[in-house]
PDB file of C-alpha atoms in Angstrom:
ATOM      1  CA  MET J   1      14.487  -9.819  -4.385  1.00  0.00           C
ATOM      2  CA  THR J   2      10.793 -10.752  -4.248  1.00  0.00           C
ATOM      3  CA  VAL J   3      10.145 -14.453  -3.692  1.00  0.00           C
ATOM      4  CA  ALA J   4       6.360 -14.459  -4.013  1.00  0.00           C
ATOM      5  CA  ALA J   5       3.186 -12.445  -3.924  1.00  0.00           C
ATOM      6  CA  VAL J   6       1.134 -12.798  -0.761  1.00  0.00           C
ATOM      7  CA  VAL J   7      -2.477 -11.802  -1.325  1.00  0.00           C
ATOM      8  CA  ALA J   8      -5.153 -10.889   1.204  1.00  0.00           C
ATOM      9  CA  LEU J   9      -8.439 -12.045  -0.300  1.00  0.00           C
ATOM     10  CA  LEU J  10     -11.441  -9.903   0.621  1.00  0.00           C
ATOM     11  CA  VAL J  11     -14.165 -12.470   1.165  1.00  0.00           C
ATOM     12  CA  PRO J  12     -17.768 -11.886   2.247  1.00  0.00           C
ATOM     13  CA  VAL J  13     -18.186 -11.767   6.021  1.00  0.00           C
ATOM     14  CA  THR J  14     -21.501 -13.138   7.267  1.00  0.00           C
ATOM     15  CA  TRP J  15     -21.054 -12.634  11.019  1.00  0.00           C
ATOM     16  CA  SER J  16     -19.930  -9.818  13.263  1.00  0.00           C
ATOM     17  CA  PRO J  17     -19.851  -9.558  17.056  1.00  0.00           C
ATOM     18  CA  PRO J  18     -23.019  -8.141  18.628  1.00  0.00           C
ATOM     19  CA  GLY J  19     -22.908  -4.371  18.808  1.00  0.00           C
ATOM     20  CA  THR J  20     -20.327  -3.969  16.040  1.00  0.00           C
ATOM     21  CA  ASP J  21     -20.955  -2.518  12.619  1.00  0.00           C
ATOM     22  CA  PRO J  22     -20.522  -5.372  10.084  1.00  0.00           C
ATOM     23  CA  ASP J  23     -18.688  -3.174   7.565  1.00  0.00           C
ATOM     24  CA  SER J  24     -16.321  -1.820  10.222  1.00  0.00           C
ATOM     25  CA  TRP J  25     -15.681  -5.349  11.483  1.00  0.00           C
ATOM     26  CA  ARG J  26     -14.853  -6.628   8.016  1.00  0.00           C
ATOM     27  CA  ALA J  27     -12.617  -3.643   7.263  1.00  0.00           C
ATOM     28  CA  ALA J  28     -10.740  -3.990  10.567  1.00  0.00           C
ATOM     29  CA  MET J  29      -9.948  -7.680  10.028  1.00  0.00           C
ATOM     30  CA  ALA J  30      -8.766  -7.050   6.469  1.00  0.00           C
ATOM     31  CA  GLU J  31      -6.669  -4.068   7.538  1.00  0.00           C
ATOM     32  CA  ASP J  32      -4.916  -6.133  10.194  1.00  0.00           C
ATOM     33  CA  LEU J  33      -4.053  -8.872   7.706  1.00  0.00           C
ATOM     34  CA  VAL J  34      -2.695  -6.349   5.177  1.00  0.00           C
ATOM     35  CA  ASP J  35      -0.668  -4.697   7.956  1.00  0.00           C
ATOM     36  CA  LEU J  36       0.825  -8.111   8.740  1.00  0.00           C
ATOM     37  CA  LEU J  37       1.747  -8.871   5.118  1.00  0.00           C
ATOM     38  CA  THR J  38       3.216  -5.516   4.148  1.00  0.00           C
ATOM     39  CA  PRO J  39       6.467  -5.545   6.160  1.00  0.00           C
ATOM     40  CA  LEU J  40       7.285  -9.195   5.421  1.00  0.00           C
ATOM     41  CA  PRO J  41      10.664  -9.504   3.705  1.00  0.00           C
ATOM     42  CA  ARG J  42      10.970 -10.668   0.108  1.00  0.00           C
ATOM     43  CA  VAL J  43       7.256 -10.762  -0.657  1.00  0.00           C
ATOM     44  CA  GLN J  44       4.972  -8.527  -2.709  1.00  0.00           C
ATOM     45  CA  PRO J  45       1.885  -7.758  -0.631  1.00  0.00           C
ATOM     46  CA  ALA J  46      -1.390  -7.570  -2.510  1.00  0.00           C
ATOM     47  CA  ILE J  47      -5.139  -7.447  -2.026  1.00  0.00           C
ATOM     48  CA  ALA J  48      -7.623  -9.279  -4.253  1.00  0.00           C
ATOM     49  CA  ALA J  49     -11.127  -7.831  -4.369  1.00  0.00           C
ATOM     50  CA  VAL J  50     -14.238  -7.859  -6.504  1.00  0.00           C
ATOM     51  CA  ALA J  51     -15.230  -4.528  -8.063  1.00  0.00           C
ATOM     52  CA  ALA J  52     -17.609  -3.630  -5.233  1.00  0.00           C
ATOM     53  CA  ASP J  53     -14.802  -4.063  -2.690  1.00  0.00           C
ATOM     54  CA  LEU J  54     -12.151  -1.984  -4.479  1.00  0.00           C
ATOM     55  CA  PRO J  55     -12.872   1.087  -2.290  1.00  0.00           C
ATOM     56  CA  LEU J  56     -12.187  -1.017   0.821  1.00  0.00           C
ATOM     57  CA  ALA J  57      -9.008  -2.390  -0.763  1.00  0.00           C
ATOM     58  CA  ALA J  58      -7.819   1.139  -1.551  1.00  0.00           C
ATOM     59  CA  LYS J  59      -8.580   2.273   1.997  1.00  0.00           C
ATOM     60  CA  ILE J  60      -6.506  -0.437   3.699  1.00  0.00           C
ATOM     61  CA  ALA J  61      -3.683  -0.742   1.155  1.00  0.00           C
ATOM     62  CA  TRP J  62      -0.182   0.546   1.846  1.00  0.00           C
ATOM     63  CA  PRO J  63       1.650   2.405  -0.946  1.00  0.00           C
ATOM     64  CA  THR J  64       3.530  -0.805  -1.850  1.00  0.00           C
ATOM     65  CA  THR J  65       0.412  -2.993  -1.912  1.00  0.00           C
ATOM     66  CA  ARG J  66      -0.852  -4.230  -5.262  1.00  0.00           C
ATOM     67  CA  ILE J  67      -4.611  -4.383  -5.742  1.00  0.00           C
ATOM     68  CA  TYR J  68      -5.993  -7.092  -8.001  1.00  0.00           C
ATOM     69  CA  GLU J  69      -9.565  -6.887  -9.222  1.00  0.00           C
ATOM     70  CA  VAL J  70     -11.061 -10.370  -9.502  1.00  0.00           C
ATOM     71  CA  GLU J  71     -14.349 -11.594 -10.944  1.00  0.00           C
ATOM     72  CA  ALA J  72     -15.144 -13.628  -7.832  1.00  0.00           C
ATOM     73  CA  PRO J  73     -13.608 -13.679  -4.332  1.00  0.00           C
ATOM     74  CA  THR J  74     -11.988 -17.090  -4.717  1.00  0.00           C
ATOM     75  CA  ILE J  75      -8.550 -18.456  -3.950  1.00  0.00           C
ATOM     76  CA  ARG J  76      -8.077 -19.564  -7.548  1.00  0.00           C
ATOM     77  CA  ALA J  77      -8.971 -16.116  -8.910  1.00  0.00           C
ATOM     78  CA  ALA J  78      -6.527 -14.423  -6.548  1.00  0.00           C
ATOM     79  CA  LEU J  79      -3.707 -16.837  -7.432  1.00  0.00           C
ATOM     80  CA  ALA J  80      -4.388 -16.323 -11.147  1.00  0.00           C
ATOM     81  CA  ALA J  81      -4.241 -12.537 -10.671  1.00  0.00           C
ATOM     82  CA  ALA J  82      -0.811 -12.838  -9.066  1.00  0.00           C
ATOM     83  CA  GLY J  83       0.300 -14.968 -12.008  1.00  0.00           C
ATOM     84  CA  ARG J  84      -0.857 -12.301 -14.466  1.00  0.00           C
ATOM     85  CA  ASP J  85       1.220  -9.822 -12.460  1.00  0.00           C
ATOM     86  CA  GLY J  86       4.328 -11.832 -13.326  1.00  0.00           C
ATOM     87  CA  HIS J  87       4.857 -13.790 -10.114  1.00  0.00           C
ATOM     88  CA  GLU J  88       6.110 -17.369 -10.205  1.00  0.00           C
ATOM     89  CA  LYS J  89       4.764 -18.163  -6.731  1.00  0.00           C
ATOM     90  CA  ALA J  90       1.912 -16.756  -4.677  1.00  0.00           C
ATOM     91  CA  ALA J  91       0.046 -17.346  -1.464  1.00  0.00           C
ATOM     92  CA  VAL J  92      -3.523 -16.282  -0.770  1.00  0.00           C
ATOM     93  CA  VAL J  93      -4.906 -15.827   2.738  1.00  0.00           C
ATOM     94  CA  LEU J  94      -8.538 -15.134   3.609  1.00  0.00           C
ATOM     95  CA  ALA J  95      -8.924 -11.642   5.066  1.00  0.00           C
ATOM     96  CA  ASP J  96     -10.922 -12.736   8.111  1.00  0.00           C
ATOM     97  CA  ALA J  97      -7.808 -14.008   9.952  1.00  0.00           C
ATOM     98  CA  PRO J  98      -6.556 -10.758  11.512  1.00  0.00           C
ATOM     99  CA  ASP J  99      -4.287 -12.299  14.150  1.00  0.00           C
ATOM    100  CA  LEU J 100      -2.483 -14.719  11.826  1.00  0.00           C
ATOM    101  CA  PRO J 101       1.154 -15.210  12.909  1.00  0.00           C
ATOM    102  CA  ALA J 102       3.604 -14.107  10.235  1.00  0.00           C
ATOM    103  CA  MET J 103       5.524 -17.387  10.445  1.00  0.00           C
ATOM    104  CA  LEU J 104       2.527 -19.231   8.984  1.00  0.00           C
ATOM    105  CA  ILE J 105       2.938 -17.278   5.736  1.00  0.00           C
ATOM    106  CA  GLY J 106       6.437 -18.724   5.432  1.00  0.00           C
ATOM    107  CA  LYS J 107       5.160 -22.203   6.224  1.00  0.00           C
ATOM    108  CA  LEU J 108       2.526 -21.833   3.497  1.00  0.00           C
ATOM    109  CA  LEU J 109       5.129 -20.811   0.895  1.00  0.00           C
ATOM    110  CA  ARG J 110       7.951 -23.160   1.903  1.00  0.00           C
ATOM    111  CA  PRO J 111       6.521 -26.361   0.343  1.00  0.00           C
ATOM    112  CA  LEU J 112       6.531 -24.726  -3.105  1.00  0.00           C
ATOM    113  CA  SER J 113      10.228 -25.525  -3.419  1.00  0.00           C
ATOM    114  CA  THR J 114       9.196 -29.133  -4.126  1.00  0.00           C
ATOM    115  CA  ARG J 115       5.386 -29.119  -4.473  1.00  0.00           C
ATOM    116  CA  GLU J 116       2.940 -27.451  -6.849  1.00  0.00           C
ATOM    117  CA  LEU J 117       0.445 -26.426  -4.201  1.00  0.00           C
ATOM    118  CA  ALA J 118       0.184 -25.967  -0.445  1.00  0.00           C
ATOM    119  CA  VAL J 119      -3.152 -25.749   1.358  1.00  0.00           C
ATOM    120  CA  ALA J 120      -3.721 -24.416   4.881  1.00  0.00           C
ATOM    121  CA  PRO J 121      -6.939 -25.468   6.603  1.00  0.00           C
ATOM    122  CA  ALA J 122      -9.006 -23.205   8.815  1.00  0.00           C
ATOM    123  CA  HIS J 123      -9.952 -24.411  12.266  1.00  0.00           C
ATOM    124  CA  ASP J 124     -13.579 -25.597  12.324  1.00  0.00           C
ATOM    125  CA  GLY J 125     -13.562 -26.359   8.599  1.00  0.00           C
ATOM    126  CA  GLY J 126     -12.819 -24.738   5.293  1.00  0.00           C
ATOM    127  CA  LEU J 127      -9.581 -23.106   4.263  1.00  0.00           C
ATOM    128  CA  LEU J 128      -7.327 -20.411   5.633  1.00  0.00           C
ATOM    129  CA  GLY J 129      -5.495 -20.088   2.334  1.00  0.00           C
ATOM    130  CA  ALA J 130      -3.327 -21.712  -0.297  1.00  0.00           C
ATOM    131  CA  ALA J 131      -0.052 -21.171  -2.117  1.00  0.00           C
ATOM    132  CA  ALA J 132       0.869 -22.279  -5.626  1.00  0.00           C
ATOM    133  CA  ARG J 133       3.529 -22.206  -8.270  1.00  0.00           C
ATOM    134  CA  LEU J 134       2.412 -20.064 -11.185  1.00  0.00           C
ATOM    135  CA  PRO J 135       0.992 -20.259 -13.750  1.00  0.00           C
ATOM    136  CA  LEU J 136      -1.648 -22.363 -12.053  1.00  0.00           C
ATOM    137  CA  PRO J 137      -1.641 -26.069 -12.887  1.00  0.00           C
ATOM    138  CA  ALA J 138      -4.557 -27.025 -15.127  1.00  0.00           C
ATOM    139  CA  TRP J 139      -5.711 -29.676 -12.635  1.00  0.00           C
ATOM    140  CA  LEU J 140      -6.150 -27.219  -9.762  1.00  0.00           C
ATOM    141  CA  PRO J 141      -9.818 -27.241  -8.710  1.00  0.00           C
ATOM    142  CA  GLU J 142     -11.745 -24.265  -7.400  1.00  0.00           C
ATOM    143  CA  LEU J 143     -10.931 -24.301  -3.695  1.00  0.00           C
ATOM    144  CA  ASP J 144     -14.016 -23.454  -1.663  1.00  0.00           C
ATOM    145  CA  ALA J 145     -12.982 -21.360   1.339  1.00  0.00           C
ATOM    146  CA  GLU J 146     -15.860 -22.636   3.463  1.00  0.00           C
ATOM    147  CA  THR J 147     -15.931 -26.341   2.598  1.00  0.00           C
ATOM    148  CA  GLY J 148     -12.572 -27.099   0.974  1.00  0.00           C
ATOM    149  CA  ASP J 149      -9.791 -29.143   2.525  1.00  0.00           C
ATOM    150  CA  VAL J 150      -6.455 -30.714   1.646  1.00  0.00           C
ATOM    151  CA  ALA J 151      -8.088 -33.921   0.385  1.00  0.00           C
ATOM    152  CA  THR J 152     -10.263 -31.950  -2.058  1.00  0.00           C
ATOM    153  CA  ALA J 153      -7.181 -30.219  -3.449  1.00  0.00           C
ATOM    154  CA  ARG J 154      -5.255 -33.490  -3.764  1.00  0.00           C
ATOM    155  CA  ARG J 155      -8.014 -35.451  -5.513  1.00  0.00           C
ATOM    156  CA  PRO J 156      -7.481 -34.073  -9.066  1.00  0.00           C
ATOM    157  CA  ALA J 157      -3.682 -33.807  -8.805  1.00  0.00           C
ATOM    158  CA  PRO J 158      -1.715 -36.233 -10.990  1.00  0.00           C
ATOM    159  CA  GLU J 159       0.096 -37.270  -7.795  1.00  0.00           C
ATOM    160  CA  PRO J 160      -1.312 -36.551  -4.319  1.00  0.00           C
ATOM    161  CA  THR J 161       2.186 -35.624  -3.117  1.00  0.00           C
ATOM    162  CA  MET J 162       2.084 -32.558  -5.391  1.00  0.00           C
ATOM    163  CA  VAL J 163      -0.165 -30.919  -2.754  1.00  0.00           C
ATOM    164  CA  ALA J 164       1.294 -30.177   0.666  1.00  0.00           C
ATOM    165  CA  ALA J 165      -0.664 -29.621   3.853  1.00  0.00           C
ATOM    166  CA  ALA J 166       0.413 -26.406   5.598  1.00  0.00           C
ATOM    167  CA  PRO J 167      -0.341 -25.511   9.226  1.00  0.00           C
ATOM    168  CA  GLY J 168      -3.796 -24.065   9.795  1.00  0.00           C
ATOM    169  CA  TRP J 169      -5.148 -21.184  11.846  1.00  0.00           C
ATOM    170  CA  HIS J 170      -8.537 -19.810  12.834  1.00  0.00           C
ATOM    171  CA  ARG J 171     -10.732 -17.384  10.949  1.00  0.00           C
ATOM    172  CA  LEU J 172     -13.257 -15.156  12.726  1.00  0.00           C
ATOM    173  CA  ARG J 173     -16.572 -16.557  11.500  1.00  0.00           C
ATOM    174  CA  GLY J 174     -18.621 -16.901  14.679  1.00  0.00           C
ATOM    175  CA  PRO J 175     -18.794 -16.315  18.429  1.00  0.00           C
ATOM    176  CA  ALA J 176     -16.598 -19.306  19.277  1.00  0.00           C
ATOM    177  CA  ASP J 177     -13.757 -17.872  17.191  1.00  0.00           C
ATOM    178  CA  LEU J 178     -13.480 -14.794  19.413  1.00  0.00           C
ATOM    179  CA  ARG J 179     -12.235 -17.021  22.230  1.00  0.00           C
ATOM    180  CA  ARG J 180      -9.257 -17.971  20.065  1.00  0.00           C
ATOM    181  CA  LEU J 181      -7.971 -14.389  19.892  1.00  0.00           C
ATOM    182  CA  ASP J 182      -4.874 -14.053  22.068  1.00  0.00           C
ATOM    183  CA  PRO J 183      -4.480 -10.533  23.518  1.00  0.00           C
ATOM    184  CA  ALA J 184      -0.781 -11.292  24.088  1.00  0.00           C
ATOM    185  CA  LEU J 185      -0.142 -11.666  20.350  1.00  0.00           C
ATOM    186  CA  ASP J 186       1.228  -8.599  18.599  1.00  0.00           C
ATOM    187  CA  GLY J 187      -0.813  -7.077  15.822  1.00  0.00           C
ATOM    188  CA  TRP J 188      -4.539  -7.078  15.021  1.00  0.00           C
ATOM    189  CA  GLU J 189      -4.877  -3.547  16.398  1.00  0.00           C
ATOM    190  CA  ALA J 190      -7.810  -2.546  14.180  1.00  0.00           C
ATOM    191  CA  THR J 191      -9.812  -5.640  15.135  1.00  0.00           C
ATOM    192  CA  ARG J 192      -8.939  -5.099  18.780  1.00  0.00           C
ATOM    193  CA  ALA J 193     -10.185  -1.504  18.542  1.00  0.00           C
ATOM    194  CA  VAL J 194     -13.535  -2.573  17.065  1.00  0.00           C
ATOM    195  CA  LEU J 195     -13.993  -5.160  19.814  1.00  0.00           C
ATOM    196  CA  THR J 196     -13.303  -2.670  22.591  1.00  0.00           C
TER     197      THR J 196
END
């Protein structure tokens, strides 16, 4: 029984490590996140991508992965796409977090048993992702991945307690983020390969 859709959102990547091809870097991070989501029990893995990124989505998708075309690479658009696919709950994670621990997906979805929305911050600002009951509540604002936070999501809610804060994690957006990668963590093989 599927509990929720979990969507990897292909967002623009503005930085890559020196000496790496930016497209290969972006593809490797996204592939690692999709590889993390796919074997998770009781979830429907998916990728949300704008039209120009559909070839990348097709390249990294597993046979069971849904691909949602969205007008813009935003959390709200990806959540809405999961709702149109018939899901009652969904989580969206930005695809530049290749070493995300699987347990954080569960911690992002868990608050939806009593809350409308859960928001996970990214280290150094912005968002890692969000989860919501579907269809989306009318008060849900557009959540900016680079500047958004839990307070921004709570502000328009009828009650602030309708929005839960989930544990955060880092995204790979600059040189300092590379130091956060833990070689002892399982996964992120594609990103590891690009870096070596």
